mmCIF file of C-alpha atoms and ligand atoms in Angstrom:
data_model
loop_
_atom_site.group_PDB
_atom_site.id
_atom_site.type_symbol
_atom_site.label_atom_id
_atom_site.label_comp_id
_atom_site.label_asym_id
_atom_site.label_seq_id
_atom_site.Cartn_x
_atom_site.Cartn_y
_atom_site.Cartn_z
ATOM 1 C CA MET A 1 4.102 -13.349 14.627
ATOM 2 C CA THR A 2 0.353 -13.907 14.243
ATOM 3 C CA ASP A 3 0.426 -12.032 10.919
ATOM 4 C CA PHE A 4 2.350 -14.772 9.227
ATOM 5 C CA VAL A 5 -0.286 -17.335 10.242
ATOM 6 C CA SER A 6 -3.199 -15.415 8.699
ATOM 7 C CA LEU A 7 -1.396 -13.650 5.836
ATOM 8 C CA PRO A 8 -1.450 -16.519 3.288
ATOM 9 C CA PHE A 9 -5.228 -16.683 3.766
ATOM 10 C CA TYR A 10 -5.855 -12.957 3.486
ATOM 11 C CA ASP A 11 -6.504 -12.304 -0.206
ATOM 12 C CA LEU A 12 -8.119 -15.720 -0.703
ATOM 13 C CA PHE A 13 -10.907 -14.801 1.701
ATOM 14 C CA HIS A 14 -11.142 -11.026 1.455
ATOM 15 C CA GLU A 15 -11.071 -10.444 -2.288
ATOM 16 C CA ASN A 16 -14.644 -11.806 -2.349
ATOM 17 C CA GLY A 17 -15.408 -11.023 1.316
ATOM 18 C CA HIS A 18 -15.746 -7.392 2.411
ATOM 19 C CA VAL A 19 -14.054 -5.973 -0.689
ATOM 20 C CA PRO A 20 -16.984 -6.001 -3.208
ATOM 21 C CA GLY A 21 -19.222 -4.116 -0.722
ATOM 22 C CA ILE A 22 -16.485 -1.572 -0.052
ATOM 23 C CA ARG A 23 -15.913 -1.076 -3.774
ATOM 24 C CA GLU A 24 -19.625 -0.317 -4.152
ATOM 25 C CA LYS A 25 -20.040 2.052 -1.182
ATOM 26 C CA LEU A 26 -16.710 3.856 -0.865
ATOM 27 C CA PRO A 27 -16.413 5.716 -4.238
ATOM 28 C CA PRO A 28 -19.300 8.188 -3.557
ATOM 29 C CA LEU A 29 -17.663 9.047 -0.196
ATOM 30 C CA LEU A 30 -14.514 10.088 -2.068
ATOM 31 C CA THR A 31 -16.236 12.174 -4.756
ATOM 32 C CA GLY A 32 -14.268 15.348 -5.437
ATOM 33 C CA VAL A 33 -11.066 14.161 -3.739
ATOM 34 C CA ARG A 34 -8.268 14.974 -6.183
ATOM 35 C CA ARG A 35 -5.056 15.790 -4.354
ATOM 36 C CA SER A 36 -4.242 13.339 -1.563
ATOM 37 C CA ILE A 37 -5.643 10.348 0.351
ATOM 38 C CA LEU A 38 -4.245 8.525 3.343
ATOM 39 C CA GLU A 39 -5.321 4.906 3.660
ATOM 40 C CA ILE A 40 -4.723 3.684 7.213
ATOM 41 C CA GLY A 41 -4.125 -0.077 7.536
ATOM 42 C CA ALA A 42 -3.897 -0.648 3.788
ATOM 43 C CA GLY A 43 -3.237 -4.364 4.298
ATOM 44 C CA THR A 44 -2.382 -6.182 1.069
ATOM 45 C CA GLY A 45 -3.679 -3.287 -1.055
ATOM 46 C CA LEU A 46 -7.052 -4.756 -2.077
ATOM 47 C CA ILE A 47 -8.677 -1.345 -1.570
ATOM 48 C CA THR A 48 -5.593 0.750 -2.374
ATOM 49 C CA THR A 49 -5.604 -0.135 -6.067
ATOM 50 C CA SER A 50 -9.335 0.601 -6.270
ATOM 51 C CA ILE A 51 -8.843 4.019 -4.656
ATOM 52 C CA ALA A 52 -6.217 4.691 -7.320
ATOM 53 C CA GLU A 53 -8.800 3.867 -10.001
ATOM 54 C CA TRP A 54 -11.531 6.071 -8.493
ATOM 55 C CA THR A 55 -9.448 9.188 -7.879
ATOM 56 C CA PRO A 56 -6.425 10.908 -9.438
ATOM 57 C CA ALA A 57 -5.109 11.661 -5.912
ATOM 58 C CA GLU A 58 -1.673 10.868 -4.553
ATOM 59 C CA ILE A 59 -2.105 7.953 -2.108
ATOM 60 C CA PHE A 60 -0.310 7.333 1.174
ATOM 61 C CA ALA A 61 -0.873 3.686 2.114
ATOM 62 C CA LEU A 62 0.038 3.203 5.764
ATOM 63 C CA GLU A 63 0.601 -0.391 6.851
ATOM 64 C CA PRO A 64 2.579 -1.465 9.949
ATOM 65 C CA SER A 65 2.735 -5.198 9.205
ATOM 66 C CA ALA A 66 5.786 -6.171 7.152
ATOM 67 C CA GLY A 67 3.978 -9.215 5.763
ATOM 68 C CA MET A 68 0.909 -7.275 4.614
ATOM 69 C CA ARG A 69 3.171 -4.564 3.242
ATOM 70 C CA GLY A 70 5.129 -7.133 1.261
ATOM 71 C CA VAL A 71 1.959 -8.243 -0.552
ATOM 72 C CA LEU A 72 0.892 -4.593 -1.000
ATOM 73 C CA LEU A 73 4.242 -3.702 -2.598
ATOM 74 C CA SER A 74 4.055 -6.772 -4.791
ATOM 75 C CA ARG A 75 0.561 -5.701 -5.944
ATOM 76 C CA LEU A 76 1.855 -2.195 -6.711
ATOM 77 C CA ASN A 77 4.870 -3.614 -8.499
ATOM 78 C CA ALA A 78 2.511 -5.419 -10.876
ATOM 79 C CA ARG A 79 0.994 -1.994 -11.735
ATOM 80 C CA PRO A 80 4.024 0.204 -12.610
ATOM 81 C CA GLU A 81 1.827 3.285 -13.139
ATOM 82 C CA LEU A 82 0.811 3.068 -9.451
ATOM 83 C CA LEU A 83 4.403 2.952 -8.191
ATOM 84 C CA LYS A 84 4.611 6.650 -9.093
ATOM 85 C CA ARG A 85 1.481 7.616 -7.167
ATOM 86 C CA VAL A 86 1.376 5.440 -4.027
ATOM 87 C CA THR A 87 3.749 5.929 -1.103
ATOM 88 C CA VAL A 88 3.802 3.060 1.394
ATOM 89 C CA LEU A 89 4.250 4.205 4.997
ATOM 90 C CA PRO A 90 5.797 1.398 7.080
ATOM 91 C CA TYR A 91 4.507 2.287 10.530
ATOM 92 C CA ASP A 92 1.363 2.362 12.663
ATOM 93 C CA ALA A 93 -1.288 5.095 12.585
ATOM 94 C CA LEU A 94 -0.153 6.851 15.786
ATOM 95 C CA SER A 95 3.292 7.384 14.227
ATOM 96 C CA LEU A 96 1.741 9.365 11.366
ATOM 97 C CA ASP A 97 3.842 12.379 10.393
ATOM 98 C CA LEU A 98 2.964 13.566 6.884
ATOM 99 C CA ALA A 99 4.770 16.460 5.197
ATOM 100 C CA GLU A 100 1.409 18.165 4.577
ATOM 101 C CA PRO A 101 -2.209 17.425 5.608
ATOM 102 C CA VAL A 102 -4.253 15.181 3.313
ATOM 103 C CA GLU A 103 -7.632 15.812 1.726
ATOM 104 C CA ALA A 104 -9.162 12.504 2.859
ATOM 105 C CA MET A 105 -8.451 9.566 5.152
ATOM 106 C CA VAL A 106 -9.837 6.075 4.678
ATOM 107 C CA MET A 107 -9.708 3.224 7.177
ATOM 108 C CA ILE A 108 -11.266 -0.063 6.042
ATOM 109 C CA ASN A 109 -11.693 -2.874 8.574
ATOM 110 C CA VAL A 110 -9.059 -1.507 10.920
ATOM 111 C CA LEU A 111 -11.081 -0.097 13.826
ATOM 112 C CA TYR A 112 -11.559 -3.566 15.345
ATOM 113 C CA ALA A 113 -7.762 -3.823 15.811
ATOM 114 C CA LEU A 114 -7.376 -0.591 17.813
ATOM 115 C CA ASP A 115 -7.716 -0.878 21.575
ATOM 116 C CA PRO A 116 -9.749 1.890 23.247
ATOM 117 C CA ASP A 117 -6.753 3.783 24.635
ATOM 118 C CA TYR A 118 -4.923 3.702 21.287
ATOM 119 C CA ARG A 119 -8.081 4.766 19.467
ATOM 120 C CA LYS A 120 -8.702 7.763 21.753
ATOM 121 C CA ARG A 121 -5.126 8.942 21.157
ATOM 122 C CA LEU A 122 -5.465 8.409 17.395
ATOM 123 C CA TRP A 123 -8.343 10.825 16.565
ATOM 124 C CA PRO A 124 -6.463 14.005 17.613
ATOM 125 C CA VAL A 125 -3.430 12.843 15.598
ATOM 126 C CA LEU A 126 -5.620 12.332 12.524
ATOM 127 C CA ALA A 127 -7.197 15.767 13.075
ATOM 128 C CA THR A 128 -3.751 17.416 12.813
ATOM 129 C CA GLN A 129 -2.987 15.546 9.566
ATOM 130 C CA LEU A 130 -6.263 16.283 7.775
ATOM 131 C CA GLU A 131 -6.906 19.500 5.788
ATOM 132 C CA PRO A 132 -9.599 21.832 7.146
ATOM 133 C CA GLY A 133 -12.790 20.631 5.418
ATOM 134 C CA GLY A 134 -11.150 17.248 4.800
ATOM 135 C CA ARG A 135 -12.971 13.969 5.408
ATOM 136 C CA LEU A 136 -12.320 10.858 7.449
ATOM 137 C CA VAL A 137 -14.166 7.721 6.350
ATOM 138 C CA PHE A 138 -14.055 4.325 8.035
ATOM 139 C CA THR A 139 -15.977 1.096 8.282
ATOM 140 C CA TRP A 140 -17.875 0.537 11.487
ATOM 141 C CA ARG A 141 -20.286 -2.158 12.538
ATOM 142 C CA ASP A 142 -23.101 -1.303 14.915
ATOM 143 C CA GLY A 143 -24.218 -3.511 17.783
ATOM 144 C CA GLY A 144 -21.093 -3.880 19.921
ATOM 145 C CA PRO A 145 -19.023 -7.058 20.178
ATOM 146 C CA PRO A 146 -20.400 -10.518 19.357
ATOM 147 C CA ALA A 147 -21.574 -12.772 22.194
ATOM 148 C CA PRO A 148 -19.424 -15.817 23.043
ATOM 149 C CA SER A 149 -19.982 -18.617 20.511
ATOM 150 C CA PRO A 150 -18.416 -22.034 19.842
ATOM 151 C CA LEU A 151 -15.860 -22.833 17.164
ATOM 152 C CA LYS A 152 -17.373 -22.835 13.666
ATOM 153 C CA GLU A 153 -16.138 -22.797 10.115
ATOM 154 C CA LEU A 154 -16.232 -19.314 8.608
ATOM 155 C CA GLU A 155 -15.252 -20.129 5.058
ATOM 156 C CA SER A 156 -13.151 -22.391 2.926
ATOM 157 C CA CYS A 157 -11.459 -22.042 -0.409
ATOM 158 C CA GLN A 158 -9.939 -24.548 -2.811
ATOM 159 C CA VAL A 159 -6.385 -24.013 -4.058
ATOM 160 C CA GLY A 160 -5.305 -26.875 -6.293
ATOM 161 C CA ARG A 161 -5.591 -30.072 -4.245
ATOM 162 C CA HIS A 162 -5.716 -28.183 -0.954
ATOM 163 C CA THR A 163 -8.579 -26.661 0.997
ATOM 164 C CA TYR A 164 -7.883 -23.496 2.995
ATOM 165 C CA THR A 165 -10.308 -23.112 5.901
ATOM 166 C CA ILE A 166 -10.748 -20.478 8.606
ATOM 167 C CA LEU A 167 -12.639 -21.372 11.785
ATOM 168 C CA SER A 168 -13.383 -19.049 14.665
ATOM 169 C CA GLU A 169 -14.862 -18.943 18.131
ATOM 170 C CA THR A 170 -15.669 -16.013 20.395
ATOM 171 C CA ILE A 171 -14.279 -16.920 23.804
ATOM 172 C CA GLU A 172 -15.511 -13.963 25.856
ATOM 173 C CA SER A 173 -16.872 -10.463 25.344
ATOM 174 C CA ASP A 174 -17.810 -7.340 27.316
ATOM 175 C CA GLU A 175 -19.283 -3.943 26.291
ATOM 176 C CA GLU A 176 -16.593 -3.270 23.719
ATOM 177 C CA THR A 177 -13.885 -5.925 23.721
ATOM 178 C CA TYR A 178 -14.041 -9.549 22.698
ATOM 179 C CA LYS A 179 -11.527 -12.340 22.734
ATOM 180 C CA ALA A 180 -11.573 -14.632 19.726
ATOM 181 C CA ARG A 181 -9.699 -17.719 18.599
ATOM 182 C CA TYR A 182 -9.047 -18.423 14.931
ATOM 183 C CA LEU A 183 -7.803 -21.620 13.330
ATOM 184 C CA TYR A 184 -6.090 -21.445 9.945
ATOM 185 C CA ARG A 185 -6.176 -24.894 8.375
ATOM 186 C CA VAL A 186 -4.819 -26.330 5.148
ATOM 187 C CA SER A 187 -6.040 -29.825 4.299
ATOM 188 C CA GLU A 188 -6.126 -32.326 1.478
ATOM 189 C CA GLY A 189 -9.230 -34.499 1.767
ATOM 190 C CA ASP A 190 -9.322 -35.698 5.394
ATOM 191 C CA LYS A 191 -5.626 -35.065 5.926
ATOM 192 C CA VAL A 192 -4.729 -31.859 7.785
ATOM 193 C CA ILE A 193 -1.483 -30.515 6.329
ATOM 194 C CA SER A 194 -1.138 -27.537 8.641
ATOM 195 C CA GLU A 195 -3.225 -25.925 11.328
ATOM 196 C CA GLU A 196 -2.235 -22.809 13.229
ATOM 197 C CA GLU A 197 -4.067 -20.804 15.850
ATOM 198 C CA ILE A 198 -4.372 -17.122 16.676
ATOM 199 C CA VAL A 199 -6.003 -15.918 19.878
ATOM 200 C CA GLY A 200 -6.458 -12.187 20.296
ATOM 201 C CA HIS A 201 -8.642 -9.298 21.333
ATOM 202 C CA ALA A 202 -10.768 -7.150 19.042
ATOM 203 C CA TYR A 203 -12.919 -4.081 19.666
ATOM 204 C CA ARG A 204 -16.363 -2.948 18.533
ATOM 205 C CA PRO A 205 -17.217 0.392 20.119
ATOM 206 C CA VAL A 206 -20.905 1.359 20.067
ATOM 207 C CA ARG A 207 -22.026 4.508 18.241
ATOM 208 C CA ASP A 208 -22.175 6.808 21.311
ATOM 209 C CA VAL A 209 -18.617 5.923 22.300
ATOM 210 C CA ILE A 210 -17.136 6.482 18.867
ATOM 211 C CA GLU A 211 -19.127 9.688 18.318
ATOM 212 C CA GLY A 212 -18.040 11.083 21.697
ATOM 213 C CA GLU A 213 -14.367 10.434 20.911
ATOM 214 C CA LEU A 214 -14.488 11.980 17.431
ATOM 215 C CA VAL A 215 -16.502 15.042 18.458
ATOM 216 C CA SER A 216 -13.970 15.685 21.265
ATOM 217 C CA ALA A 217 -11.202 15.585 18.653
ATOM 218 C CA GLY A 218 -12.976 18.248 16.523
ATOM 219 C CA PHE A 219 -14.799 16.054 13.989
ATOM 220 C CA ALA A 220 -18.446 16.394 12.898
ATOM 221 C CA ARG A 221 -20.373 13.464 11.452
ATOM 222 C CA THR A 222 -21.603 13.570 7.841
ATOM 223 C CA ASP A 223 -23.809 11.168 5.862
ATOM 224 C CA ALA A 224 -22.477 7.709 5.102
ATOM 225 C CA PRO A 225 -24.038 4.440 3.889
ATOM 226 C CA ASP A 226 -24.653 1.507 6.199
ATOM 227 C CA GLY A 227 -21.390 -0.007 7.437
ATOM 228 C CA PHE A 228 -19.477 3.295 7.210
ATOM 229 C CA LEU A 229 -19.025 6.409 9.309
ATOM 230 C CA ALA A 230 -17.886 9.644 7.629
ATOM 231 C CA TRP A 231 -16.566 12.719 9.418
ATOM 232 C CA GLY A 232 -15.508 16.219 8.460
ATOM 233 C CA LEU A 233 -13.174 18.525 10.339
HETATM 234 C C1 LIG B 301 -8.353 -6.611 8.280
HETATM 235 S S1 LIG B 301 -6.940 -5.796 7.720
HETATM 236 C C2 LIG B 301 -7.662 -4.650 6.565
HETATM 237 C C3 LIG B 301 -6.734 -4.345 5.435
HETATM 238 C C4 LIG B 301 -7.322 -3.493 4.317
HETATM 239 N N1 LIG B 301 -7.766 -2.214 4.834
HETATM 240 C C5 LIG B 301 -8.463 -4.216 3.634
HETATM 241 O O1 LIG B 301 -9.611 -3.770 3.792
HETATM 242 O O2 LIG B 301 -8.225 -5.216 2.959
HETATM 243 C C6 LIG B 301 -6.492 -4.728 9.078
HETATM 244 C C7 LIG B 301 -5.185 -3.999 8.808
HETATM 245 O O3 LIG B 301 -5.005 -3.006 9.822
HETATM 246 C C8 LIG B 301 -3.629 -2.960 10.127
HETATM 247 N N2 LIG B 301 -3.454 -2.338 11.451
HETATM 248 C C9 LIG B 301 -3.601 -2.912 12.659
HETATM 249 N N3 LIG B 301 -3.303 -2.047 13.640
HETATM 250 C C10 LIG B 301 -2.965 -0.888 13.022
HETATM 251 C C11 LIG B 301 -2.522 0.393 13.491
HETATM 252 N N4 LIG B 301 -2.379 0.638 14.785
HETATM 253 N N5 LIG B 301 -2.234 1.347 12.576
HETATM 254 C C12 LIG B 301 -2.389 1.098 11.253
HETATM 255 N N6 LIG B 301 -2.781 -0.096 10.754
HETATM 256 C C13 LIG B 301 -3.066 -1.072 11.627
HETATM 257 C C14 LIG B 301 -3.219 -4.426 10.070
HETATM 258 O O4 LIG B 301 -1.814 -4.567 9.954
HETATM 259 C C15 LIG B 301 -3.978 -4.920 8.875
HETATM 260 O O5 LIG B 301 -3.251 -4.801 7.682
#
């Protein structure tokens, strides 16, 4: 399970990685949402707890990975008031089957994990689970996939006597898909204590592709800050 290689590193690197930017740009996109929000790919809950602070809405936090979900539930457990308001859905986005449509859907740093076929099947499913007039908001990076590049250190973080480091290389890429290798290393000085590798594919559809898919599923684009796309039904 690749998840269990990267999971111990997740909050160490993301709490100060993409999360501050999301916490700045996402709240205005959720203005007026009061009843219900679905967060797709909630991960360890770094954004989930913020959503709970910005809105009074009931939250459905969908997360297929048992490891990520474990950290998410632990985070919620530390905030008893949130246990009443957040339901954790333990399956993937295509399996979505809510009792009633939600007012808003949020998907932060998840698009890269969805292969093109899965993604095309997902939009119509989301359209059936969103209220008329509801909004779908997700992070999206323009420019297509990165070009192949050699292994380099992305970041490192000190935990007691140990240094946690993530390195990555892009092995190959085409118009939308790229294959990347990640090394997750724990070291003490020059001594490597553990080093594990993940090799996998990721996806960065260009704007025309993503717009074509969403428009076909009945969505219309609305204004969003850089790094986000927002859609209404
Ligand atoms: C980079 S993490 C982002 C987590 C969280 N949104 C955040 O910003 O911290 C990507 C998450 O998407 C989830 N994911 C991957 N494929 C998914 C799918 N098909 N449906 C729902 N979630 C998925 C992963 O399990 C992972 O937790």
